[in-house]
mmCIF file of C-alpha atoms in Angstrom:
data_model
loop_
_atom_site.group_PDB
_atom_site.id
_atom_site.type_symbol
_atom_site.label_atom_id
_atom_site.label_comp_id
_atom_site.label_asym_id
_atom_site.label_seq_id
_atom_site.Cartn_x
_atom_site.Cartn_y
_atom_site.Cartn_z
ATOM 1 C CA MET A 276 0.000 0.000 0.000
ATOM 2 C CA SER A 277 1.332 3.447 -0.913
ATOM 3 C CA ASP A 278 1.889 6.109 1.714
ATOM 4 C CA PHE A 279 -1.047 8.081 0.327
ATOM 5 C CA ALA A 280 -3.337 5.035 0.428
ATOM 6 C CA ALA A 281 -2.286 4.341 4.018
ATOM 7 C CA ARG A 282 -3.006 7.932 5.009
ATOM 8 C CA TRP A 283 -6.386 7.692 3.268
ATOM 9 C CA SER A 284 -7.327 4.495 5.091
ATOM 10 C CA GLY A 285 -6.189 5.949 8.406
ATOM 11 C CA ALA A 286 -8.222 9.151 8.080
ATOM 12 C CA LEU A 287 -11.401 8.256 6.172
ATOM 13 C CA LEU A 288 -14.228 5.882 7.043
ATOM 14 C CA ASP A 289 -14.205 2.588 5.176
ATOM 15 C CA THR A 290 -16.948 3.427 2.693
ATOM 16 C CA TYR A 291 -14.577 3.099 -0.267
ATOM 17 C CA PRO A 292 -11.396 1.053 -0.765
ATOM 18 C CA ALA A 293 -8.129 2.943 -0.546
ATOM 19 C CA PRO A 294 -7.613 4.646 -3.936
ATOM 20 C CA PRO A 295 -5.100 3.007 -6.306
ATOM 21 C CA VAL A 296 -3.641 6.365 -7.410
ATOM 22 C CA GLU A 297 -3.586 9.964 -6.182
ATOM 23 C CA LEU A 298 -4.781 12.328 -8.909
ATOM 24 C CA VAL A 299 -3.375 15.839 -8.753
ATOM 25 C CA SER A 300 -4.421 17.648 -11.946
ATOM 26 C CA GLY A 301 -6.485 17.406 -15.091
ATOM 27 C CA ALA A 302 -7.046 19.091 -18.426
ATOM 28 C CA GLY A 303 -9.894 18.169 -20.738
ATOM 29 C CA ALA A 304 -10.110 14.387 -20.860
ATOM 30 C CA THR A 305 -6.659 13.790 -19.353
ATOM 31 C CA VAL A 306 -5.707 13.487 -15.665
ATOM 32 C CA THR A 307 -2.293 13.249 -14.020
ATOM 33 C CA ASP A 308 -1.320 11.417 -10.845
ATOM 34 C CA ALA A 309 1.188 12.330 -8.128
ATOM 35 C CA ASP A 310 3.942 10.379 -9.900
ATOM 36 C CA GLY A 311 3.421 12.249 -13.175
ATOM 37 C CA ASN A 312 1.596 9.429 -14.981
ATOM 38 C CA THR A 313 -1.218 10.538 -17.284
ATOM 39 C CA TYR A 314 -4.507 8.777 -18.006
ATOM 40 C CA ILE A 315 -7.310 9.194 -20.499
ATOM 41 C CA ASP A 316 -10.313 9.755 -18.256
ATOM 42 C CA MET A 317 -13.115 7.605 -19.653
ATOM 43 C CA LEU A 318 -15.179 7.916 -16.464
ATOM 44 C CA ALA A 319 -15.285 11.690 -15.816
ATOM 45 C CA GLY A 320 -15.859 11.229 -12.099
ATOM 46 C CA ILE A 321 -18.778 8.893 -12.961
ATOM 47 C CA ALA A 322 -20.360 11.197 -15.563
ATOM 48 C CA VAL A 323 -19.747 14.335 -13.475
ATOM 49 C CA ASN A 324 -17.072 16.282 -15.357
ATOM 50 C CA ALA A 325 -19.255 16.882 -18.397
ATOM 51 C CA LEU A 326 -16.948 19.583 -19.788
ATOM 52 C CA GLY A 327 -13.792 17.801 -18.684
ATOM 53 C CA HIS A 328 -11.173 19.093 -16.287
ATOM 54 C CA GLY A 329 -10.375 22.790 -16.095
ATOM 55 C CA HIS A 330 -12.867 23.961 -18.720
ATOM 56 C CA PRO A 331 -12.405 27.738 -19.075
ATOM 57 C CA ALA A 332 -16.133 28.529 -18.898
ATOM 58 C CA VAL A 333 -16.482 26.728 -15.551
ATOM 59 C CA VAL A 334 -13.216 28.113 -14.172
ATOM 60 C CA GLU A 335 -14.217 31.687 -15.050
ATOM 61 C CA ALA A 336 -17.741 31.335 -13.653
ATOM 62 C CA VAL A 337 -16.595 29.793 -10.370
ATOM 63 C CA SER A 338 -13.668 32.179 -9.893
ATOM 64 C CA SER A 339 -15.821 35.217 -10.529
ATOM 65 C CA GLN A 340 -18.640 34.077 -8.253
ATOM 66 C CA ILE A 341 -16.510 32.939 -5.300
ATOM 67 C CA SER A 342 -14.701 36.273 -5.361
ATOM 68 C CA THR A 343 -17.968 38.177 -4.948
ATOM 69 C CA LEU A 344 -20.494 35.998 -3.074
ATOM 70 C CA GLY A 345 -19.932 32.431 -1.932
ATOM 71 C CA HIS A 346 -22.974 31.464 0.117
ATOM 72 C CA VAL A 347 -26.236 33.072 1.255
ATOM 73 C CA SER A 348 -28.335 30.134 2.577
ATOM 74 C CA ASN A 349 -31.929 29.694 1.485
ATOM 75 C CA LEU A 350 -33.036 32.775 3.416
ATOM 76 C CA PHE A 351 -31.818 35.089 0.656
ATOM 77 C CA GLY A 352 -31.577 34.997 -3.095
ATOM 78 C CA SER A 353 -28.779 35.470 -5.616
ATOM 79 C CA ARG A 354 -28.830 35.895 -9.367
ATOM 80 C CA PRO A 355 -27.012 32.664 -10.395
ATOM 81 C CA VAL A 356 -29.727 30.619 -8.671
ATOM 82 C CA VAL A 357 -32.705 32.125 -10.450
ATOM 83 C CA GLU A 358 -30.864 32.257 -13.771
ATOM 84 C CA LEU A 359 -30.057 28.552 -13.540
ATOM 85 C CA ALA A 360 -33.645 27.687 -12.594
ATOM 86 C CA GLU A 361 -34.897 29.661 -15.595
ATOM 87 C CA ALA A 362 -32.393 27.936 -17.880
ATOM 88 C CA LEU A 363 -33.506 24.503 -16.668
ATOM 89 C CA ARG A 364 -37.158 25.433 -17.120
ATOM 90 C CA ALA A 365 -36.335 26.388 -20.698
ATOM 91 C CA ARG A 366 -34.607 23.039 -21.258
ATOM 92 C CA VAL A 367 -37.702 21.230 -19.977
ATOM 93 C CA GLY A 368 -39.851 23.346 -22.278
ATOM 94 C CA ASP A 369 -42.744 23.867 -19.866
ATOM 95 C CA GLU A 370 -43.460 27.253 -18.291
ATOM 96 C CA THR A 371 -45.071 25.549 -15.285
ATOM 97 C CA ALA A 372 -41.762 23.896 -14.328
ATOM 98 C CA ARG A 373 -40.164 24.939 -11.046
ATOM 99 C CA VAL A 374 -36.857 23.854 -9.514
ATOM 100 C CA PHE A 375 -35.517 22.839 -6.115
ATOM 101 C CA PHE A 376 -31.721 22.855 -5.783
ATOM 102 C CA SER A 377 -29.791 20.473 -3.538
ATOM 103 C CA ASN A 378 -26.278 19.042 -3.445
ATOM 104 C CA SER A 379 -26.422 15.556 -4.950
ATOM 105 C CA GLY A 380 -28.472 13.074 -6.913
ATOM 106 C CA ALA A 381 -29.552 11.284 -3.750
ATOM 107 C CA GLU A 382 -30.902 14.554 -2.357
ATOM 108 C CA ALA A 383 -32.676 15.292 -5.630
ATOM 109 C CA ASN A 384 -34.391 11.909 -5.406
ATOM 110 C CA GLU A 385 -35.242 12.441 -1.732
ATOM 111 C CA ALA A 386 -37.094 15.601 -2.784
ATOM 112 C CA ALA A 387 -38.916 13.656 -5.499
ATOM 113 C CA PHE A 388 -39.858 10.994 -2.925
ATOM 114 C CA LYS A 389 -41.367 13.699 -0.708
ATOM 115 C CA LEU A 390 -43.266 15.217 -3.637
ATOM 116 C CA ALA A 391 -44.814 11.801 -4.280
ATOM 117 C CA ARG A 392 -45.860 11.566 -0.625
ATOM 118 C CA LEU A 393 -47.561 14.965 -0.868
ATOM 119 C CA THR A 394 -50.012 13.602 -3.446
ATOM 120 C CA GLY A 395 -51.739 11.830 -0.547
ATOM 121 C CA ARG A 396 -51.125 8.442 -2.150
ATOM 122 C CA ARG A 397 -48.773 5.935 -0.526
ATOM 123 C CA ARG A 398 -47.386 3.596 -3.187
ATOM 124 C CA ILE A 399 -44.243 4.368 -5.204
ATOM 125 C CA LEU A 400 -43.184 1.915 -7.907
ATOM 126 C CA ALA A 401 -39.461 1.632 -8.641
ATOM 127 C CA ALA A 402 -37.495 -0.586 -10.995
ATOM 128 C CA GLU A 403 -35.681 -3.709 -9.948
ATOM 129 C CA ARG A 404 -31.902 -3.159 -10.071
ATOM 130 C CA GLY A 405 -32.424 0.585 -10.381
ATOM 131 C CA PHE A 406 -30.179 2.978 -8.501
ATOM 132 C CA HIS A 407 -31.336 6.275 -6.995
ATOM 133 C CA GLY A 408 -28.857 6.953 -4.184
ATOM 134 C CA ARG A 409 -27.750 5.836 -0.739
ATOM 135 C CA THR A 410 -29.636 8.078 1.678
ATOM 136 C CA MET A 411 -32.544 6.279 3.292
ATOM 137 C CA GLY A 412 -35.347 7.442 1.015
ATOM 138 C CA ALA A 413 -33.244 7.144 -2.133
ATOM 139 C CA LEU A 414 -32.047 3.728 -0.977
ATOM 140 C CA ALA A 415 -35.659 2.607 -0.551
ATOM 141 C CA LEU A 416 -36.190 3.529 -4.207
ATOM 142 C CA THR A 417 -33.073 1.576 -5.220
ATOM 143 C CA GLY A 418 -34.173 -1.900 -6.253
ATOM 144 C CA GLN A 419 -31.018 -3.682 -5.093
ATOM 145 C CA PRO A 420 -31.556 -5.806 -1.956
ATOM 146 C CA ASP A 421 -27.817 -6.268 -1.437
ATOM 147 C CA LYS A 422 -27.428 -2.515 -0.897
ATOM 148 C CA GLN A 423 -30.533 -2.253 1.284
ATOM 149 C CA ALA A 424 -30.306 -5.180 3.689
ATOM 150 C CA ALA A 425 -27.906 -3.714 6.253
ATOM 151 C CA PHE A 426 -30.012 -0.565 6.657
ATOM 152 C CA GLU A 427 -33.527 -1.951 7.019
ATOM 153 C CA PRO A 428 -36.162 -0.990 7.901
ATOM 154 C CA LEU A 429 -36.286 1.489 5.045
ATOM 155 C CA PRO A 430 -39.107 3.974 4.377
ATOM 156 C CA ALA A 431 -42.216 1.985 3.518
ATOM 157 C CA GLY A 432 -44.447 2.069 0.489
ATOM 158 C CA VAL A 433 -41.987 1.250 -2.313
ATOM 159 C CA GLU A 434 -42.693 -1.723 -4.576
ATOM 160 C CA TYR A 435 -40.540 -2.962 -7.450
ATOM 161 C CA TYR A 436 -41.221 -3.877 -11.070
ATOM 162 C CA PRO A 437 -38.999 -5.551 -13.698
ATOM 163 C CA TYR A 438 -37.240 -2.773 -15.610
ATOM 164 C CA GLY A 439 -38.547 -2.505 -19.142
ATOM 165 C CA ASP A 440 -41.544 -4.808 -18.621
ATOM 166 C CA VAL A 441 -44.545 -2.555 -19.134
ATOM 167 C CA GLU A 442 -47.089 -5.356 -18.736
ATOM 168 C CA ALA A 443 -45.725 -6.345 -15.331
ATOM 169 C CA LEU A 444 -45.723 -2.677 -14.351
ATOM 170 C CA ARG A 445 -49.321 -2.243 -15.521
ATOM 171 C CA GLU A 446 -50.428 -5.249 -13.460
ATOM 172 C CA LEU A 447 -48.687 -3.798 -10.415
ATOM 173 C CA VAL A 448 -50.378 -0.422 -10.889
ATOM 174 C CA LEU A 449 -53.792 -2.012 -11.292
ATOM 175 C CA GLU A 450 -53.473 -3.771 -7.927
ATOM 176 C CA ASP A 451 -54.234 -0.359 -6.376
ATOM 177 C CA PRO A 452 -54.204 2.499 -8.902
ATOM 178 C CA ASP A 453 -55.902 4.981 -6.573
ATOM 179 C CA ASP A 454 -53.099 4.681 -4.019
ATOM 180 C CA THR A 455 -50.191 4.734 -6.492
ATOM 181 C CA ALA A 456 -48.410 8.069 -6.213
ATOM 182 C CA ALA A 457 -45.484 7.720 -8.598
ATOM 183 C CA ILE A 458 -43.438 5.552 -10.898
ATOM 184 C CA ILE A 459 -39.712 6.283 -10.889
ATOM 185 C CA LEU A 460 -37.283 5.118 -13.549
ATOM 186 C CA GLU A 461 -33.916 5.777 -15.135
ATOM 187 C CA PRO A 462 -33.999 6.108 -18.944
ATOM 188 C CA ILE A 463 -30.758 4.103 -18.843
ATOM 189 C CA GLN A 464 -29.833 2.088 -15.762
ATOM 190 C CA GLY A 465 -26.247 3.166 -15.180
ATOM 191 C CA GLU A 466 -25.117 1.442 -11.994
ATOM 192 C CA THR A 467 -26.509 -1.913 -13.138
ATOM 193 C CA GLY A 468 -24.405 -1.999 -16.295
ATOM 194 C CA VAL A 469 -25.614 0.729 -18.690
ATOM 195 C CA ILE A 470 -28.935 -0.857 -19.637
ATOM 196 C CA PRO A 471 -31.182 1.335 -21.830
ATOM 197 C CA ALA A 472 -34.940 1.083 -21.480
ATOM 198 C CA PRO A 473 -36.472 -0.970 -24.320
ATOM 199 C CA GLU A 474 -37.834 1.040 -27.210
ATOM 200 C CA GLY A 475 -41.360 2.186 -26.412
ATOM 201 C CA PHE A 476 -41.103 1.578 -22.664
ATOM 202 C CA LEU A 477 -40.985 5.223 -21.581
ATOM 203 C CA PRO A 478 -43.976 6.283 -23.751
ATOM 204 C CA ALA A 479 -45.945 3.312 -22.402
ATOM 205 C CA VAL A 480 -45.154 4.328 -18.818
ATOM 206 C CA ARG A 481 -46.155 7.916 -19.592
ATOM 207 C CA GLU A 482 -49.496 6.672 -20.919
ATOM 208 C CA LEU A 483 -49.992 4.451 -17.860
ATOM 209 C CA CYS A 484 -49.319 7.375 -15.528
ATOM 210 C CA ASP A 485 -51.680 9.683 -17.421
ATOM 211 C CA ALA A 486 -54.465 7.116 -17.305
ATOM 212 C CA ASN A 487 -54.197 6.703 -13.532
ATOM 213 C CA GLY A 488 -53.183 10.147 -12.242
ATOM 214 C CA ILE A 489 -49.672 8.932 -11.322
ATOM 215 C CA LEU A 490 -46.530 11.061 -11.265
ATOM 216 C CA LEU A 491 -43.801 9.938 -13.644
ATOM 217 C CA ILE A 492 -40.393 10.643 -12.086
ATOM 218 C CA ALA A 493 -37.383 10.456 -14.414
ATOM 219 C CA ASP A 494 -34.060 10.016 -12.659
ATOM 220 C CA GLU A 495 -31.687 11.851 -15.006
ATOM 221 C CA VAL A 496 -28.892 12.089 -12.444
ATOM 222 C CA GLN A 497 -26.485 10.174 -14.684
ATOM 223 C CA THR A 498 -28.169 10.459 -18.080
ATOM 224 C CA GLY A 499 -28.902 14.201 -18.048
ATOM 225 C CA VAL A 500 -26.927 17.272 -19.119
ATOM 226 C CA GLY A 501 -26.187 16.003 -22.622
ATOM 227 C CA ARG A 502 -24.679 12.674 -21.595
ATOM 228 C CA THR A 503 -26.784 10.681 -24.099
ATOM 229 C CA GLY A 504 -26.721 13.244 -26.921
ATOM 230 C CA ASP A 505 -29.999 14.874 -25.898
ATOM 231 C CA PHE A 506 -29.999 17.280 -22.962
ATOM 232 C CA PHE A 507 -32.335 14.871 -21.154
ATOM 233 C CA ALA A 508 -32.355 11.179 -22.064
ATOM 234 C CA PHE A 509 -36.175 11.061 -21.954
ATOM 235 C CA GLN A 510 -36.242 13.449 -24.926
ATOM 236 C CA HIS A 511 -35.101 10.567 -27.121
ATOM 237 C CA ASP A 512 -38.515 8.986 -26.471
ATOM 238 C CA GLY A 513 -40.542 12.170 -26.971
ATOM 239 C CA ILE A 514 -42.087 12.209 -23.491
ATOM 240 C CA LEU A 515 -42.167 14.718 -20.638
ATOM 241 C CA PRO A 516 -42.046 13.475 -17.027
ATOM 242 C CA ASP A 517 -43.825 15.199 -14.147
ATOM 243 C CA VAL A 518 -40.669 15.267 -12.020
ATOM 244 C CA ILE A 519 -37.045 15.216 -13.194
ATOM 245 C CA THR A 520 -34.054 14.693 -10.923
ATOM 246 C CA MET A 521 -30.552 15.811 -11.871
ATOM 247 C CA ALA A 522 -27.011 16.079 -10.481
ATOM 248 C CA LYS A 523 -23.625 14.711 -11.678
ATOM 249 C CA GLY A 524 -22.836 16.601 -14.910
ATOM 250 C CA LEU A 525 -24.951 19.615 -13.973
ATOM 251 C CA GLY A 526 -22.211 21.356 -11.961
ATOM 252 C CA GLY A 527 -19.303 20.496 -14.231
ATOM 253 C CA GLY A 528 -17.449 19.072 -11.219
ATOM 254 C CA LEU A 529 -19.093 21.025 -8.409
ATOM 255 C CA PRO A 530 -21.713 19.339 -6.189
ATOM 256 C CA ILE A 531 -25.244 20.330 -7.160
ATOM 257 C CA GLY A 532 -28.537 18.493 -7.518
ATOM 258 C CA ALA A 533 -31.847 19.643 -8.928
ATOM 259 C CA THR A 534 -35.428 18.414 -8.694
ATOM 260 C CA ILE A 535 -37.680 19.850 -11.392
ATOM 261 C CA ALA A 536 -41.460 19.542 -11.050
ATOM 262 C CA ARG A 537 -44.009 20.609 -13.626
ATOM 263 C CA GLY A 538 -47.783 20.856 -13.851
ATOM 264 C CA ALA A 539 -49.638 19.863 -10.698
ATOM 265 C CA ALA A 540 -46.431 18.459 -9.189
ATOM 266 C CA ALA A 541 -44.930 21.955 -9.160
ATOM 267 C CA GLY A 542 -47.514 23.035 -6.590
ATOM 268 C CA LEU A 543 -47.008 20.236 -4.057
ATOM 269 C CA PHE A 544 -44.269 21.832 -1.966
ATOM 270 C CA SER A 545 -45.107 24.802 0.230
ATOM 271 C CA PRO A 546 -42.816 27.075 2.288
ATOM 272 C CA GLY A 547 -41.221 25.056 5.057
ATOM 273 C CA SER A 548 -42.088 21.631 3.623
ATOM 274 C CA HIS A 549 -38.566 20.971 2.348
ATOM 275 C CA GLY A 550 -35.167 22.619 2.335
ATOM 276 C CA THR A 551 -31.390 22.337 2.541
ATOM 277 C CA THR A 552 -28.823 24.870 3.732
ATOM 278 C CA PHE A 553 -26.387 24.521 0.857
ATOM 279 C CA GLY A 554 -28.958 23.988 -1.924
ATOM 280 C CA GLY A 555 -28.803 26.736 -4.512
ATOM 281 C CA ASN A 556 -25.283 27.729 -3.551
ATOM 282 C CA PRO A 557 -24.317 30.660 -5.824
ATOM 283 C CA VAL A 558 -20.923 29.191 -6.760
ATOM 284 C CA ALA A 559 -22.336 25.784 -7.718
ATOM 285 C CA CYS A 560 -25.167 27.461 -9.606
ATOM 286 C CA ALA A 561 -22.701 29.693 -11.464
ATOM 287 C CA ALA A 562 -20.758 26.586 -12.517
ATOM 288 C CA ALA A 563 -23.964 24.892 -13.678
ATOM 289 C CA GLY A 564 -24.941 28.022 -15.591
ATOM 290 C CA ALA A 565 -21.619 27.845 -17.442
ATOM 291 C CA VAL A 566 -22.252 24.178 -18.265
ATOM 292 C CA LEU A 567 -25.716 24.903 -19.653
ATOM 293 C CA GLY A 568 -24.370 27.865 -21.592
ATOM 294 C CA THR A 569 -21.851 25.594 -23.298
ATOM 295 C CA ILE A 570 -24.120 22.648 -24.134
ATOM 296 C CA ASP A 571 -26.051 23.880 -27.168
ATOM 297 C CA GLY A 572 -27.507 22.037 -30.152
ATOM 298 C CA GLU A 573 -24.187 21.825 -31.977
ATOM 299 C CA PHE A 574 -22.500 20.474 -28.843
ATOM 300 C CA LEU A 575 -25.190 17.791 -28.456
ATOM 301 C CA ALA A 576 -24.823 16.772 -32.091
ATOM 302 C CA GLU A 577 -21.113 16.243 -31.447
ATOM 303 C CA VAL A 578 -21.895 14.082 -28.408
ATOM 304 C CA ARG A 579 -24.110 11.892 -30.577
ATOM 305 C CA ARG A 580 -21.416 11.630 -33.261
ATOM 306 C CA LYS A 581 -18.636 10.867 -30.788
ATOM 307 C CA GLY A 582 -20.868 8.326 -29.078
ATOM 308 C CA ARG A 583 -21.329 6.483 -32.365
ATOM 309 C CA LEU A 584 -17.566 6.538 -32.913
ATOM 310 C CA LEU A 585 -16.869 5.172 -29.424
ATOM 311 C CA MET A 586 -19.453 2.407 -29.704
ATOM 312 C CA ASP A 587 -18.264 1.398 -33.168
ATOM 313 C CA GLU A 588 -14.605 1.309 -32.148
ATOM 314 C CA ALA A 589 -15.321 -0.660 -28.958
ATOM 315 C CA SER A 590 -17.626 -3.162 -30.651
ATOM 316 C CA HIS A 591 -14.773 -4.609 -32.730
ATOM 317 C CA LEU A 592 -12.472 -5.394 -29.824
ATOM 318 C CA PRO A 593 -11.497 -8.988 -29.027
ATOM 319 C CA GLY A 594 -13.187 -10.094 -25.826
ATOM 320 C CA VAL A 595 -16.192 -7.806 -26.324
ATOM 321 C CA ALA A 596 -19.568 -9.521 -26.666
ATOM 322 C CA SER A 597 -21.652 -6.390 -27.304
ATOM 323 C CA VAL A 598 -21.810 -2.644 -26.767
ATOM 324 C CA ARG A 599 -24.859 -0.752 -25.541
ATOM 325 C CA GLY A 600 -25.878 2.694 -24.411
ATOM 326 C CA ARG A 601 -26.491 6.077 -26.018
ATOM 327 C CA GLY A 602 -24.292 9.055 -26.717
ATOM 328 C CA LEU A 603 -21.277 9.055 -24.402
ATOM 329 C CA MET A 604 -22.832 6.697 -21.870
ATOM 330 C CA VAL A 605 -21.594 3.325 -23.053
ATOM 331 C CA GLY A 606 -21.541 -0.166 -21.582
ATOM 332 C CA VAL A 607 -18.971 -2.543 -23.052
ATOM 333 C CA VAL A 608 -20.193 -6.079 -22.368
ATOM 334 C CA LEU A 609 -17.330 -8.553 -22.102
ATOM 335 C CA ASP A 610 -17.457 -12.226 -23.016
ATOM 336 C CA ALA A 611 -16.016 -13.152 -19.593
ATOM 337 C CA PRO A 612 -16.558 -11.832 -16.047
ATOM 338 C CA VAL A 613 -13.212 -9.990 -15.882
ATOM 339 C CA ALA A 614 -14.405 -6.371 -15.718
ATOM 340 C CA LYS A 615 -12.739 -5.611 -12.377
ATOM 341 C CA LEU A 616 -9.440 -6.891 -13.727
ATOM 342 C CA VAL A 617 -9.886 -4.710 -16.796
ATOM 343 C CA VAL A 618 -10.228 -1.669 -14.527
ATOM 344 C CA LYS A 619 -6.969 -2.584 -12.760
ATOM 345 C CA HIS A 620 -5.053 -3.231 -15.962
ATOM 346 C CA GLY A 621 -6.604 -0.143 -17.524
ATOM 347 C CA LEU A 622 -4.849 2.035 -14.955
ATOM 348 C CA GLU A 623 -1.578 0.329 -15.827
ATOM 349 C CA ARG A 624 -2.247 1.111 -19.500
ATOM 350 C CA GLY A 625 -3.198 4.734 -18.831
ATOM 351 C CA ILE A 626 -6.989 4.652 -19.003
ATOM 352 C CA ILE A 627 -9.617 5.183 -16.301
ATOM 353 C CA VAL A 628 -12.745 3.031 -16.638
ATOM 354 C CA ASN A 629 -15.307 1.505 -14.281
ATOM 355 C CA ALA A 630 -16.944 -1.905 -13.769
ATOM 356 C CA PRO A 631 -20.625 -1.645 -12.723
ATOM 357 C CA ALA A 632 -21.033 -5.387 -13.297
ATOM 358 C CA ASP A 633 -18.702 -8.371 -13.460
ATOM 359 C CA ASP A 634 -18.850 -8.429 -17.248
ATOM 360 C CA VAL A 635 -19.451 -4.748 -18.072
ATOM 361 C CA ILE A 636 -17.078 -1.811 -18.490
ATOM 362 C CA ARG A 637 -18.766 1.600 -18.194
ATOM 363 C CA LEU A 638 -17.452 4.452 -20.346
ATOM 364 C CA THR A 639 -18.696 7.962 -19.505
ATOM 365 C CA PRO A 640 -15.890 10.251 -20.681
ATOM 366 C CA PRO A 641 -16.005 14.043 -20.628
ATOM 367 C CA LEU A 642 -18.326 15.216 -23.382
ATOM 368 C CA VAL A 643 -15.468 17.306 -24.789
ATOM 369 C CA ILE A 644 -13.265 14.263 -25.496
ATOM 370 C CA SER A 645 -11.647 14.328 -28.938
ATOM 371 C CA ASP A 646 -11.835 11.683 -31.657
ATOM 372 C CA ASP A 647 -8.114 10.954 -31.247
ATOM 373 C CA GLU A 648 -8.585 10.467 -27.493
ATOM 374 C CA ILE A 649 -11.490 8.106 -28.122
ATOM 375 C CA ARG A 650 -9.415 5.976 -30.474
ATOM 376 C CA ALA A 651 -6.433 5.984 -28.113
ATOM 377 C CA ALA A 652 -8.675 5.041 -25.188
ATOM 378 C CA VAL A 653 -10.204 2.137 -27.087
ATOM 379 C CA ALA A 654 -6.732 0.876 -28.032
ATOM 380 C CA ARG A 655 -5.698 0.970 -24.365
ATOM 381 C CA LEU A 656 -8.964 -0.699 -23.362
ATOM 382 C CA SER A 657 -8.212 -3.508 -25.823
ATOM 383 C CA GLU A 658 -4.820 -4.037 -24.168
ATOM 384 C CA ALA A 659 -6.407 -4.011 -20.699
ATOM 385 C CA ILE A 660 -8.997 -6.606 -21.746
ATOM 386 C CA ALA A 661 -6.225 -8.850 -23.120
ATOM 387 C CA ASP A 662 -4.233 -8.420 -19.893
ATOM 388 C CA ALA A 663 -7.296 -9.286 -17.804
ATOM 389 C CA LYS A 664 -8.123 -12.414 -19.780
ATOM 390 C CA GLU A 665 -4.536 -13.632 -19.559
ATOM 391 C CA GLY A 666 -4.574 -13.177 -15.793
ATOM 392 C CA SER A 667 -8.111 -14.447 -15.098
#
């Protein structure tokens, strides 16, 4: 164990393993460790650094804001907060939309959970193997018993349906439609292995919700902010949820979450019913404003193009069974359960990737990654897969 890893283990709670390297700087899609080694960052802090490391728009926005006003609490207002809320409302495309700012995706989903409770109905339907966070309410929505068991009892009222199976979901709704408050889903299940919803599933869920007065909550924490080539992943399916949760890429590296409610859902909260001290922090909101100001239609078209390039390049690698995903949210399915070894060997080859499943490598690079970096990353990934299969 390195000295840094030992210091880490001695000072931090054991929620994560000691890190294999100490990163000290980054530029675009490249990061550098304390020993001067460089890596192509194909994870972007798990889809957080949407504009890469050190993007000038984010640096300028944060530097300017922190030098003038850093924090005001939720007792006062500041311009970056309202400007960001207005920009998000415009991205949703519904003038009834209103925003609550928090600090993470889990908090954004906690707010959505509370909105569902305020309908007066008790049931919330969540997808099996979905992931919505690790706080208690968000964990209750997360359909992964292995993550839940140690923390039970969890908040009651959540039931689970097979992701992508609209008939099973319809049967579950019809068991008690008048007491079903919300259906929550991810357009692409990221933490399970980058699994997109089947074609037609989201429109069918929207129709089911409309027919029964149920809120449709779209968890866009990982898929939002241009990650899939549309600003929101649900836009690919031509639907509009009642509640949208966001975080990760929104702040361009700074912690910020957002819960957006529209229509009747926008009127469920009242003063004092929810809050958070750091939510709507001016510096984080300024960073998010810079991100939104950069991600325009041309930018999104480039994400779609680069996503096609990445998926095509990865699909031809030896040891790869299939490639799935959308835009720059890609799951590389291996033909053997060696994904964790690929992550290890990837670091040795100068590439940062992630293994959400034993046979899946997740690629969520900065959206600003270049074509040359994509090709170089895929070449290094190929070497890491070969190394892993030799050592498995």
